[in-house]
mmCIF file of C-alpha atoms and ligand atoms in Angstrom:
data_model
loop_
_atom_site.group_PDB
_atom_site.id
_atom_site.type_symbol
_atom_site.label_atom_id
_atom_site.label_comp_id
_atom_site.label_asym_id
_atom_site.label_seq_id
_atom_site.Cartn_x
_atom_site.Cartn_y
_atom_site.Cartn_z
ATOM 1 C CA MET V 1 111.058 66.224 60.766
ATOM 2 C CA SER V 2 107.777 67.630 61.170
ATOM 3 C CA ILE V 3 105.175 64.971 62.658
ATOM 4 C CA VAL V 4 101.388 64.595 60.839
ATOM 5 C CA THR V 5 99.442 61.922 62.843
ATOM 6 C CA ARG V 6 95.754 61.390 61.705
ATOM 7 C CA PHE V 7 92.585 59.674 62.872
ATOM 8 C CA ALA V 8 90.938 57.421 60.800
ATOM 9 C CA PRO V 9 87.637 56.294 61.912
ATOM 10 C CA SER V 10 85.405 54.361 59.251
ATOM 11 C CA PRO V 11 81.956 56.340 60.017
ATOM 12 C CA THR V 12 79.406 53.979 60.884
ATOM 13 C CA GLY V 13 78.081 54.666 64.292
ATOM 14 C CA ARG V 14 79.334 56.675 66.919
ATOM 15 C CA LEU V 15 82.610 56.541 68.180
ATOM 16 C CA HIS V 16 83.353 54.800 71.942
ATOM 17 C CA ALA V 17 85.697 55.452 74.001
ATOM 18 C CA GLY V 18 88.400 53.219 72.624
ATOM 19 C CA ASN V 19 88.347 55.232 69.376
ATOM 20 C CA LEU V 20 88.421 58.613 71.260
ATOM 21 C CA ARG V 21 91.450 57.213 73.349
ATOM 22 C CA THR V 22 93.309 56.623 69.673
ATOM 23 C CA ALA V 23 92.177 59.783 68.364
ATOM 24 C CA LEU V 24 93.642 61.437 71.597
ATOM 25 C CA PHE V 25 96.973 59.556 71.835
ATOM 26 C CA ASN V 26 97.394 60.711 67.824
ATOM 27 C CA TRP V 27 96.409 64.459 68.388
ATOM 28 C CA CYS V 28 98.567 64.388 71.330
ATOM 29 C CA LEU V 29 101.481 62.833 69.487
ATOM 30 C CA ALA V 30 101.301 65.767 66.514
ATOM 31 C CA ARG V 31 99.965 68.788 69.117
ATOM 32 C CA GLY V 32 102.971 67.931 71.188
ATOM 33 C CA ALA V 33 105.316 68.742 68.636
ATOM 34 C CA GLY V 34 104.202 71.562 66.691
ATOM 35 C CA GLY V 35 102.898 68.878 64.191
ATOM 36 C CA ARG V 36 100.106 68.247 62.270
ATOM 37 C CA PHE V 37 97.208 66.290 63.040
ATOM 38 C CA LEU V 38 93.950 64.970 60.144
ATOM 39 C CA LEU V 39 91.507 63.222 60.266
ATOM 40 C CA ARG V 40 90.370 61.124 57.434
ATOM 41 C CA ALA V 41 86.987 59.076 57.092
ATOM 42 C CA GLU V 42 87.232 55.494 55.642
ATOM 43 C CA ASP V 43 84.030 55.258 53.850
ATOM 44 C CA THR V 44 84.688 52.936 50.843
ATOM 45 C CA ASP V 45 81.934 50.832 52.264
ATOM 46 C CA ALA V 46 78.799 52.830 51.405
ATOM 47 C CA THR V 47 76.788 50.350 52.973
ATOM 48 C CA ARG V 48 77.283 50.493 56.269
ATOM 49 C CA GLU V 49 77.450 54.147 56.605
ATOM 50 C CA GLY V 50 74.223 55.400 58.231
ATOM 51 C CA GLU V 51 72.782 58.684 57.529
ATOM 52 C CA GLY V 52 74.557 61.119 59.202
ATOM 53 C CA ASP V 53 77.350 59.328 61.129
ATOM 54 C CA LEU V 54 80.279 61.351 59.809
ATOM 55 C CA GLU V 55 78.969 64.240 60.477
ATOM 56 C CA GLN V 56 77.929 63.485 64.521
ATOM 57 C CA GLN V 57 81.653 61.620 64.714
ATOM 58 C CA LEU V 58 83.350 64.994 63.454
ATOM 59 C CA ALA V 59 80.997 66.813 66.169
ATOM 60 C CA ASP V 60 81.653 64.212 68.557
ATOM 61 C CA LEU V 61 85.732 64.898 68.120
ATOM 62 C CA ALA V 62 85.180 68.722 68.245
ATOM 63 C CA TRP V 63 83.287 68.636 71.933
ATOM 64 C CA PHE V 64 85.646 66.475 73.075
ATOM 65 C CA GLY V 65 88.191 68.765 72.442
ATOM 66 C CA LEU V 66 90.249 67.981 69.167
ATOM 67 C CA ASP V 67 90.552 70.005 66.360
ATOM 68 C CA TRP V 68 92.651 68.568 63.036
ATOM 69 C CA ASP V 69 94.255 70.742 60.555
ATOM 70 C CA ALA V 70 92.464 69.048 57.796
ATOM 71 C CA GLY V 71 89.670 66.841 57.645
ATOM 72 C CA PRO V 72 86.240 65.614 55.351
ATOM 73 C CA ASP V 73 84.800 69.242 56.333
ATOM 74 C CA ARG V 74 87.983 70.933 55.855
ATOM 75 C CA ASP V 75 90.663 70.231 52.782
ATOM 76 C CA GLY V 76 94.211 70.286 52.584
ATOM 77 C CA PRO V 77 97.270 69.052 51.005
ATOM 78 C CA GLY V 78 97.031 65.621 50.447
ATOM 79 C CA GLY V 79 93.313 66.062 50.129
ATOM 80 C CA PRO V 80 90.086 65.180 49.697
ATOM 81 C CA PHE V 81 89.477 63.267 53.283
ATOM 82 C CA ARG V 82 87.116 61.142 52.522
ATOM 83 C CA GLN V 83 87.803 57.598 50.615
ATOM 84 C CA SER V 84 84.726 57.777 48.689
ATOM 85 C CA ALA V 85 86.523 61.008 47.004
ATOM 86 C CA ARG V 86 89.431 59.193 46.080
ATOM 87 C CA GLY V 87 88.718 56.777 43.503
ATOM 88 C CA GLU V 88 90.678 58.402 41.046
ATOM 89 C CA ILE V 89 93.550 57.818 42.767
ATOM 90 C CA TYR V 90 92.826 54.440 44.007
ATOM 91 C CA ARG V 91 92.843 53.434 40.320
ATOM 92 C CA GLU V 92 95.717 55.097 39.536
ATOM 93 C CA TYR V 93 98.417 53.565 42.047
ATOM 94 C CA LEU V 94 96.324 49.943 41.394
ATOM 95 C CA GLY V 95 97.632 50.212 38.227
ATOM 96 C CA GLN V 96 101.088 51.303 38.632
ATOM 97 C CA LEU V 97 101.100 48.206 41.326
ATOM 98 C CA ALA V 98 99.898 45.630 38.147
ATOM 99 C CA GLU V 99 102.203 47.237 35.859
ATOM 100 C CA SER V 100 105.151 46.390 37.857
ATOM 101 C CA GLY V 101 104.094 42.918 38.522
ATOM 102 C CA HIS V 102 102.842 43.262 42.064
ATOM 103 C CA ALA V 103 98.928 42.957 41.764
ATOM 104 C CA TYR V 104 97.183 40.145 39.410
ATOM 105 C CA THR V 105 93.302 39.848 39.076
ATOM 106 C CA CYS V 106 91.707 37.208 40.675
ATOM 107 C CA TYR V 107 89.026 35.629 38.953
ATOM 108 C CA ARG V 108 88.220 32.645 41.554
ATOM 109 C CA THR V 109 84.418 33.240 43.412
ATOM 110 C CA ASP V 110 83.739 33.944 47.108
ATOM 111 C CA GLU V 111 82.114 31.262 46.713
ATOM 112 C CA GLU V 112 85.796 29.119 45.527
ATOM 113 C CA LEU V 113 88.019 30.784 48.039
ATOM 114 C CA ARG V 114 85.420 29.742 50.641
ATOM 115 C CA ARG V 115 85.525 26.052 49.738
ATOM 116 C CA ARG V 116 89.197 25.634 48.863
ATOM 117 C CA ARG V 117 89.702 26.785 52.660
ATOM 118 C CA ALA V 118 87.544 24.342 53.899
ATOM 119 C CA GLU V 119 89.029 21.727 52.522
ATOM 120 C CA LEU V 120 92.393 22.916 53.076
ATOM 121 C CA ARG V 121 91.449 23.130 56.987
ATOM 122 C CA ARG V 122 90.046 19.569 56.531
ATOM 123 C CA GLN V 123 93.438 18.621 55.616
ATOM 124 C CA GLY V 124 94.727 19.807 58.437
ATOM 125 C CA LEU V 125 96.873 22.815 56.221
ATOM 126 C CA PRO V 126 96.727 26.571 57.345
ATOM 127 C CA PRO V 127 93.201 27.942 55.434
ATOM 128 C CA ARG V 128 95.375 30.806 53.365
ATOM 129 C CA TYR V 129 94.871 31.892 50.221
ATOM 130 C CA ASP V 130 97.075 30.363 47.541
ATOM 131 C CA ARG V 131 98.437 31.797 43.802
ATOM 132 C CA ALA V 132 98.940 28.398 42.457
ATOM 133 C CA TRP V 133 95.418 27.346 43.170
ATOM 134 C CA ALA V 134 93.994 30.546 42.266
ATOM 135 C CA GLU V 135 95.713 30.755 38.876
ATOM 136 C CA LEU V 136 92.901 29.476 36.235
ATOM 137 C CA PRO V 137 93.711 28.353 32.907
ATOM 138 C CA HIS V 138 93.213 31.072 30.201
ATOM 139 C CA ALA V 139 90.200 30.061 28.531
ATOM 140 C CA GLU V 140 88.487 30.041 31.752
ATOM 141 C CA VAL V 141 89.714 33.740 32.753
ATOM 142 C CA VAL V 142 88.478 34.406 29.363
ATOM 143 C CA ARG V 143 84.833 33.094 30.004
ATOM 144 C CA ARG V 144 84.315 34.358 33.250
ATOM 145 C CA ARG V 145 85.486 37.838 32.029
ATOM 146 C CA GLU V 146 82.564 37.126 28.972
ATOM 147 C CA SER V 147 80.082 36.493 31.495
ATOM 148 C CA GLY V 148 80.733 39.846 33.169
ATOM 149 C CA GLN V 149 82.245 38.605 36.238
ATOM 150 C CA LEU V 150 84.661 41.263 37.695
ATOM 151 C CA PRO V 151 88.257 39.987 39.079
ATOM 152 C CA ALA V 152 89.323 41.202 42.664
ATOM 153 C CA ILE V 153 93.158 42.559 42.833
ATOM 154 C CA ARG V 154 95.255 40.632 44.778
ATOM 155 C CA PHE V 155 99.037 41.541 46.001
ATOM 156 C CA ALA V 156 101.578 39.184 45.024
ATOM 157 C CA ALA V 157 103.146 38.808 48.415
ATOM 158 C CA PRO V 158 107.039 38.526 48.835
ATOM 159 C CA ALA V 159 106.948 34.166 49.673
ATOM 160 C CA THR V 160 110.169 34.402 51.241
ATOM 161 C CA GLY V 161 112.039 36.715 54.581
ATOM 162 C CA GLU V 162 110.319 38.421 56.838
ATOM 163 C CA ILE V 163 109.091 41.958 57.686
ATOM 164 C CA ALA V 164 110.218 43.914 59.983
ATOM 165 C CA TRP V 165 109.344 47.661 61.656
ATOM 166 C CA GLU V 166 110.874 49.932 64.713
ATOM 167 C CA ASP V 167 107.220 50.171 66.148
ATOM 168 C CA LEU V 168 106.604 52.993 68.480
ATOM 169 C CA VAL V 169 105.443 51.266 70.995
ATOM 170 C CA ARG V 170 106.638 47.340 71.125
ATOM 171 C CA GLY V 171 110.243 48.089 69.772
ATOM 172 C CA ARG V 172 111.131 45.817 66.651
ATOM 173 C CA ARG V 173 108.459 43.651 65.233
ATOM 174 C CA ALA V 174 109.180 41.038 62.814
ATOM 175 C CA LEU V 175 106.955 38.604 60.641
ATOM 176 C CA PRO V 176 107.849 35.598 58.326
ATOM 177 C CA ALA V 177 106.501 36.672 54.839
ATOM 178 C CA THR V 178 104.577 33.649 54.658
ATOM 179 C CA GLU V 179 102.178 34.945 57.158
ATOM 180 C CA ILE V 180 100.612 37.410 55.157
ATOM 181 C CA SER V 181 99.453 35.310 51.537
ATOM 182 C CA ASP V 182 98.156 37.418 48.383
ATOM 183 C CA PHE V 183 95.819 39.815 50.401
ATOM 184 C CA VAL V 184 93.118 41.449 48.479
ATOM 185 C CA LEU V 185 93.502 45.551 47.254
ATOM 186 C CA ALA V 186 90.412 45.843 45.501
ATOM 187 C CA ARG V 187 87.465 43.661 45.565
ATOM 188 C CA SER V 188 85.438 42.359 42.385
ATOM 189 C CA GLY V 189 84.141 45.525 41.497
ATOM 190 C CA GLY V 190 86.488 47.934 42.372
ATOM 191 C CA ALA V 191 86.095 49.099 45.644
ATOM 192 C CA PRO V 192 89.662 49.364 47.410
ATOM 193 C CA GLY V 193 90.204 47.515 50.222
ATOM 194 C CA PHE V 194 91.081 48.733 53.685
ATOM 195 C CA LEU V 195 94.797 47.650 53.509
ATOM 196 C CA PHE V 196 95.606 49.013 50.536
ATOM 197 C CA ALA V 197 93.332 52.604 50.835
ATOM 198 C CA ASN V 198 94.307 53.260 54.091
ATOM 199 C CA ALA V 199 97.939 52.536 53.350
ATOM 200 C CA LEU V 200 98.239 54.777 50.549
ATOM 201 C CA ASP V 201 96.316 57.521 51.650
ATOM 202 C CA ASP V 202 98.639 57.825 54.900
ATOM 203 C CA ALA V 203 101.605 57.914 52.237
ATOM 204 C CA LEU V 204 99.869 60.343 50.386
ATOM 205 C CA MET V 205 99.000 62.574 53.170
ATOM 206 C CA GLY V 206 102.242 63.225 54.390
ATOM 207 C CA VAL V 207 101.199 61.201 57.941
ATOM 208 C CA THR V 208 104.578 60.276 59.414
ATOM 209 C CA HIS V 209 103.285 58.359 62.745
ATOM 210 C CA VAL V 210 100.377 55.727 63.556
ATOM 211 C CA LEU V 211 99.005 54.899 66.530
ATOM 212 C CA ARG V 212 96.992 52.081 66.291
ATOM 213 C CA GLY V 213 95.490 49.247 68.458
ATOM 214 C CA GLU V 214 97.498 45.597 68.169
ATOM 215 C CA ASP V 215 94.635 44.269 65.672
ATOM 216 C CA HIS V 216 96.667 45.958 63.187
ATOM 217 C CA LEU V 217 100.075 44.058 63.465
ATOM 218 C CA VAL V 218 99.644 41.620 60.833
ATOM 219 C CA ASN V 219 98.080 44.661 58.604
ATOM 220 C CA THR V 220 101.125 46.867 59.164
ATOM 221 C CA ALA V 221 103.067 44.111 57.514
ATOM 222 C CA ARG V 222 101.019 44.080 54.536
ATOM 223 C CA GLN V 223 100.888 47.596 54.140
ATOM 224 C CA LEU V 224 104.592 47.803 54.764
ATOM 225 C CA VAL V 225 105.161 45.951 51.480
ATOM 226 C CA ILE V 226 102.428 47.515 49.656
ATOM 227 C CA LEU V 227 104.257 50.931 50.242
ATOM 228 C CA GLU V 228 107.428 49.543 49.385
ATOM 229 C CA ALA V 229 106.328 48.339 46.321
ATOM 230 C CA LEU V 230 104.825 51.676 45.506
ATOM 231 C CA GLY V 231 108.227 53.180 46.067
ATOM 232 C CA LEU V 232 106.533 55.613 49.108
ATOM 233 C CA ALA V 233 107.429 56.621 52.493
ATOM 234 C CA ALA V 234 105.430 54.250 55.670
ATOM 235 C CA PRO V 235 104.756 56.215 58.442
ATOM 236 C CA ARG V 236 105.965 54.709 61.751
ATOM 237 C CA TYR V 237 103.753 52.790 63.448
ATOM 238 C CA GLY V 238 102.887 51.871 66.652
ATOM 239 C CA HIS V 239 100.681 49.412 68.344
ATOM 240 C CA MET V 240 98.650 49.886 71.170
ATOM 241 C CA PRO V 241 96.512 47.280 73.494
ATOM 242 C CA LEU V 242 93.120 47.351 72.813
ATOM 243 C CA LEU V 243 91.153 49.111 75.404
ATOM 244 C CA ALA V 244 88.786 46.081 76.838
ATOM 245 C CA GLY V 245 85.622 46.781 79.495
ATOM 246 C CA PRO V 246 85.048 45.896 82.793
ATOM 247 C CA ASP V 247 84.445 42.799 81.803
ATOM 248 C CA GLY V 248 87.968 42.339 80.012
ATOM 249 C CA VAL V 249 86.051 42.259 76.838
ATOM 250 C CA LYS V 250 87.008 44.222 73.701
ATOM 251 C CA LEU V 251 85.349 47.634 73.616
ATOM 252 C CA SER V 252 83.540 47.792 70.583
ATOM 253 C CA LYS V 253 79.865 48.880 69.320
ATOM 254 C CA ARG V 254 78.557 45.245 68.482
ATOM 255 C CA THR V 255 78.907 44.292 72.359
ATOM 256 C CA GLY V 256 77.126 47.832 73.097
ATOM 257 C CA ALA V 257 80.310 50.526 74.269
ATOM 258 C CA THR V 258 79.009 53.319 75.855
ATOM 259 C CA SER V 259 78.717 55.881 72.999
ATOM 260 C CA CYS V 260 80.340 59.200 72.893
ATOM 261 C CA GLY V 261 77.089 60.437 72.805
ATOM 262 C CA GLU V 262 75.960 58.405 75.870
ATOM 263 C CA PHE V 263 78.399 60.539 77.629
ATOM 264 C CA ARG V 264 77.735 63.653 76.333
ATOM 265 C CA ALA V 265 74.378 63.163 77.391
ATOM 266 C CA ALA V 266 74.851 62.010 80.687
ATOM 267 C CA GLY V 267 76.540 65.091 81.540
ATOM 268 C CA LEU V 268 80.498 64.160 81.310
ATOM 269 C CA LEU V 269 82.410 66.804 80.903
ATOM 270 C CA PRO V 270 85.162 66.013 77.295
ATOM 271 C CA LEU V 271 88.376 67.280 79.971
ATOM 272 C CA ALA V 272 86.680 64.541 82.175
ATOM 273 C CA LEU V 273 86.582 62.170 79.449
ATOM 274 C CA ALA V 274 90.411 63.029 77.900
ATOM 275 C CA ASN V 275 91.943 62.641 81.779
ATOM 276 C CA THR V 276 90.275 58.847 82.104
ATOM 277 C CA LEU V 277 91.418 57.763 78.965
ATOM 278 C CA ALA V 278 94.608 59.085 78.435
ATOM 279 C CA ARG V 279 96.084 57.120 82.120
ATOM 280 C CA LEU V 280 94.707 53.861 80.260
ATOM 281 C CA GLY V 281 98.367 52.817 79.373
ATOM 282 C CA HIS V 282 100.441 56.003 79.642
ATOM 283 C CA PRO V 283 102.226 56.888 82.847
ATOM 284 C CA TRP V 284 102.117 60.393 83.676
ATOM 285 C CA GLU V 285 104.226 62.553 85.998
ATOM 286 C CA GLU V 286 100.968 64.928 86.904
ATOM 287 C CA HIS V 287 97.932 63.219 88.969
ATOM 288 C CA GLY V 288 95.572 65.991 89.051
ATOM 289 C CA LEU V 289 93.252 67.320 86.002
ATOM 290 C CA MET V 290 95.286 67.762 83.193
ATOM 291 C CA SER V 291 94.851 70.494 80.270
ATOM 292 C CA MET V 292 94.332 68.967 76.685
ATOM 293 C CA GLN V 293 97.655 71.272 76.373
ATOM 294 C CA GLN V 294 99.044 69.200 78.957
ATOM 295 C CA LEU V 295 98.342 66.377 78.073
ATOM 296 C CA ALA V 296 99.983 67.330 74.542
ATOM 297 C CA ALA V 297 102.860 68.334 75.972
ATOM 298 C CA GLY V 298 103.865 65.159 78.034
ATOM 299 C CA PHE V 299 102.600 62.216 75.517
ATOM 300 C CA ASP V 300 105.387 59.844 74.379
ATOM 301 C CA PRO V 301 104.396 56.777 72.649
ATOM 302 C CA GLY V 302 107.605 55.632 73.546
ATOM 303 C CA ASN V 303 105.747 55.313 77.315
ATOM 304 C CA LEU V 304 102.851 53.443 75.970
ATOM 305 C CA THR V 305 102.257 50.169 77.879
ATOM 306 C CA THR V 306 101.872 46.841 75.766
ATOM 307 C CA SER V 307 99.730 45.475 78.724
ATOM 308 C CA ALA V 308 95.783 45.099 78.673
ATOM 309 C CA GLN V 309 94.186 48.089 79.447
ATOM 310 C CA ARG V 310 90.596 48.232 81.139
ATOM 311 C CA PHE V 311 88.048 50.956 80.898
ATOM 312 C CA ASP V 312 85.387 50.889 83.508
ATOM 313 C CA PRO V 313 82.956 54.179 83.363
ATOM 314 C CA ALA V 314 82.750 54.146 87.082
ATOM 315 C CA GLN V 315 86.874 55.881 86.651
ATOM 316 C CA LEU V 316 85.250 58.825 85.214
ATOM 317 C CA GLY V 317 83.608 59.885 88.379
ATOM 318 C CA HIS V 318 86.902 60.935 89.909
ATOM 319 C CA TRP V 319 87.392 63.141 86.978
ATOM 320 C CA GLN V 320 84.087 64.386 86.704
ATOM 321 C CA ARG V 321 84.575 66.174 89.850
ATOM 322 C CA LEU V 322 88.147 66.935 89.420
ATOM 323 C CA ALA V 323 87.031 68.599 86.006
ATOM 324 C CA LEU V 324 83.517 70.206 87.807
ATOM 325 C CA ASP V 325 85.726 72.328 90.108
ATOM 326 C CA ALA V 326 88.065 73.459 87.734
ATOM 327 C CA LEU V 327 85.414 75.357 85.658
ATOM 328 C CA ASP V 328 85.108 78.969 86.324
ATOM 329 C CA ASP V 329 81.108 80.443 87.107
ATOM 330 C CA GLU V 330 80.020 80.887 83.915
ATOM 331 C CA ALA V 331 81.220 77.733 82.489
ATOM 332 C CA LEU V 332 79.780 75.698 85.152
ATOM 333 C CA ALA V 333 75.857 77.699 84.719
ATOM 334 C CA ARG V 334 76.342 76.641 81.092
ATOM 335 C CA TRP V 335 77.090 72.976 81.908
ATOM 336 C CA ALA V 336 73.943 73.153 84.407
ATOM 337 C CA GLY V 337 71.858 74.228 81.783
ATOM 338 C CA GLU V 338 72.954 72.100 78.746
HETATM 339 N N1 LIG X 1 89.169 52.930 59.500
HETATM 340 C C1 LIG X 1 90.424 51.997 60.482
HETATM 341 C C2 LIG X 1 89.385 51.294 61.722
HETATM 342 O O1 LIG X 1 88.767 52.389 62.013
HETATM 343 C C3 LIG X 1 91.669 52.596 60.653
HETATM 344 C C4 LIG X 1 92.939 51.647 61.234
HETATM 345 C C5 LIG X 1 93.506 52.699 61.676
HETATM 346 O O2 LIG X 1 94.164 53.386 62.463
HETATM 347 O O3 LIG X 1 94.679 52.162 60.329
HETATM 348 O O4 LIG X 1 90.151 50.501 62.381
#
């Protein structure tokens, strides 16, 4: 089987070290096996996208040393690689799920759902969506529809059993079906939700392996049931510990993690960054500076650790010195003049 991996950022703001590490490991997994690496822009929420964010992210990934076989800037089999251009595809597969009884429309408003959750919490119950409560009398559905209210589309999740998979990093994982409840496939108004669009795209794009943060563990269970209902092959998922900053707080745009743009502006060499990030959670035999090809050849997701990793920009200095030493005169002159 030929390996196909991807990196699927939402184009909101610049990438940070955590994003780059995920992209790097997926790239290594594909390139080390002579497989394909794809980029996909998860841009279903147009309101969050800033002007030029996508172009900037692509430029940052290219600067970092990654190349991709297909992406938003280069079409290929399974494309287009921008979710905002895949509306027809989502509609078709939502229709298929509705026909087979795996999806249904829900006319409860966000406000009603919010109040219901508060009520459950007050009763000491888990604040989960419950299907029986969400079902409205037929006349009420008709009234809401006629008043122009648009329904959300939800997945009819299995009520019993468990969802299990062989995680590329953590071995066998299983979650009781009761953990996943009837999640949203498409929001009222029709925009596809993350769980649905992301899983469907992976399957249709032929993605075989997905390495992503452990914050997606429950999502994986949900995505496996979506793909099973559609009769599509799921990728193998692997969940890595999230990257935290020196203070132990998860890196994120919101908490002001240093962006790729700031690293670039500071004159950091991409290979110094790649060597620093590659060493967070993956053991290597080589202790010196490795080229991108060496990183790809030596990467094995089964060797990723499950313990939390901290990224401290102070670690960059060591690798920057080695990366500078490795530059030839011409490259050094270019770097100095940048
Ligand atoms: N767009 C998602 C994110 O940035 C992708 C998650 C995934 O890799 O599946 O979190």
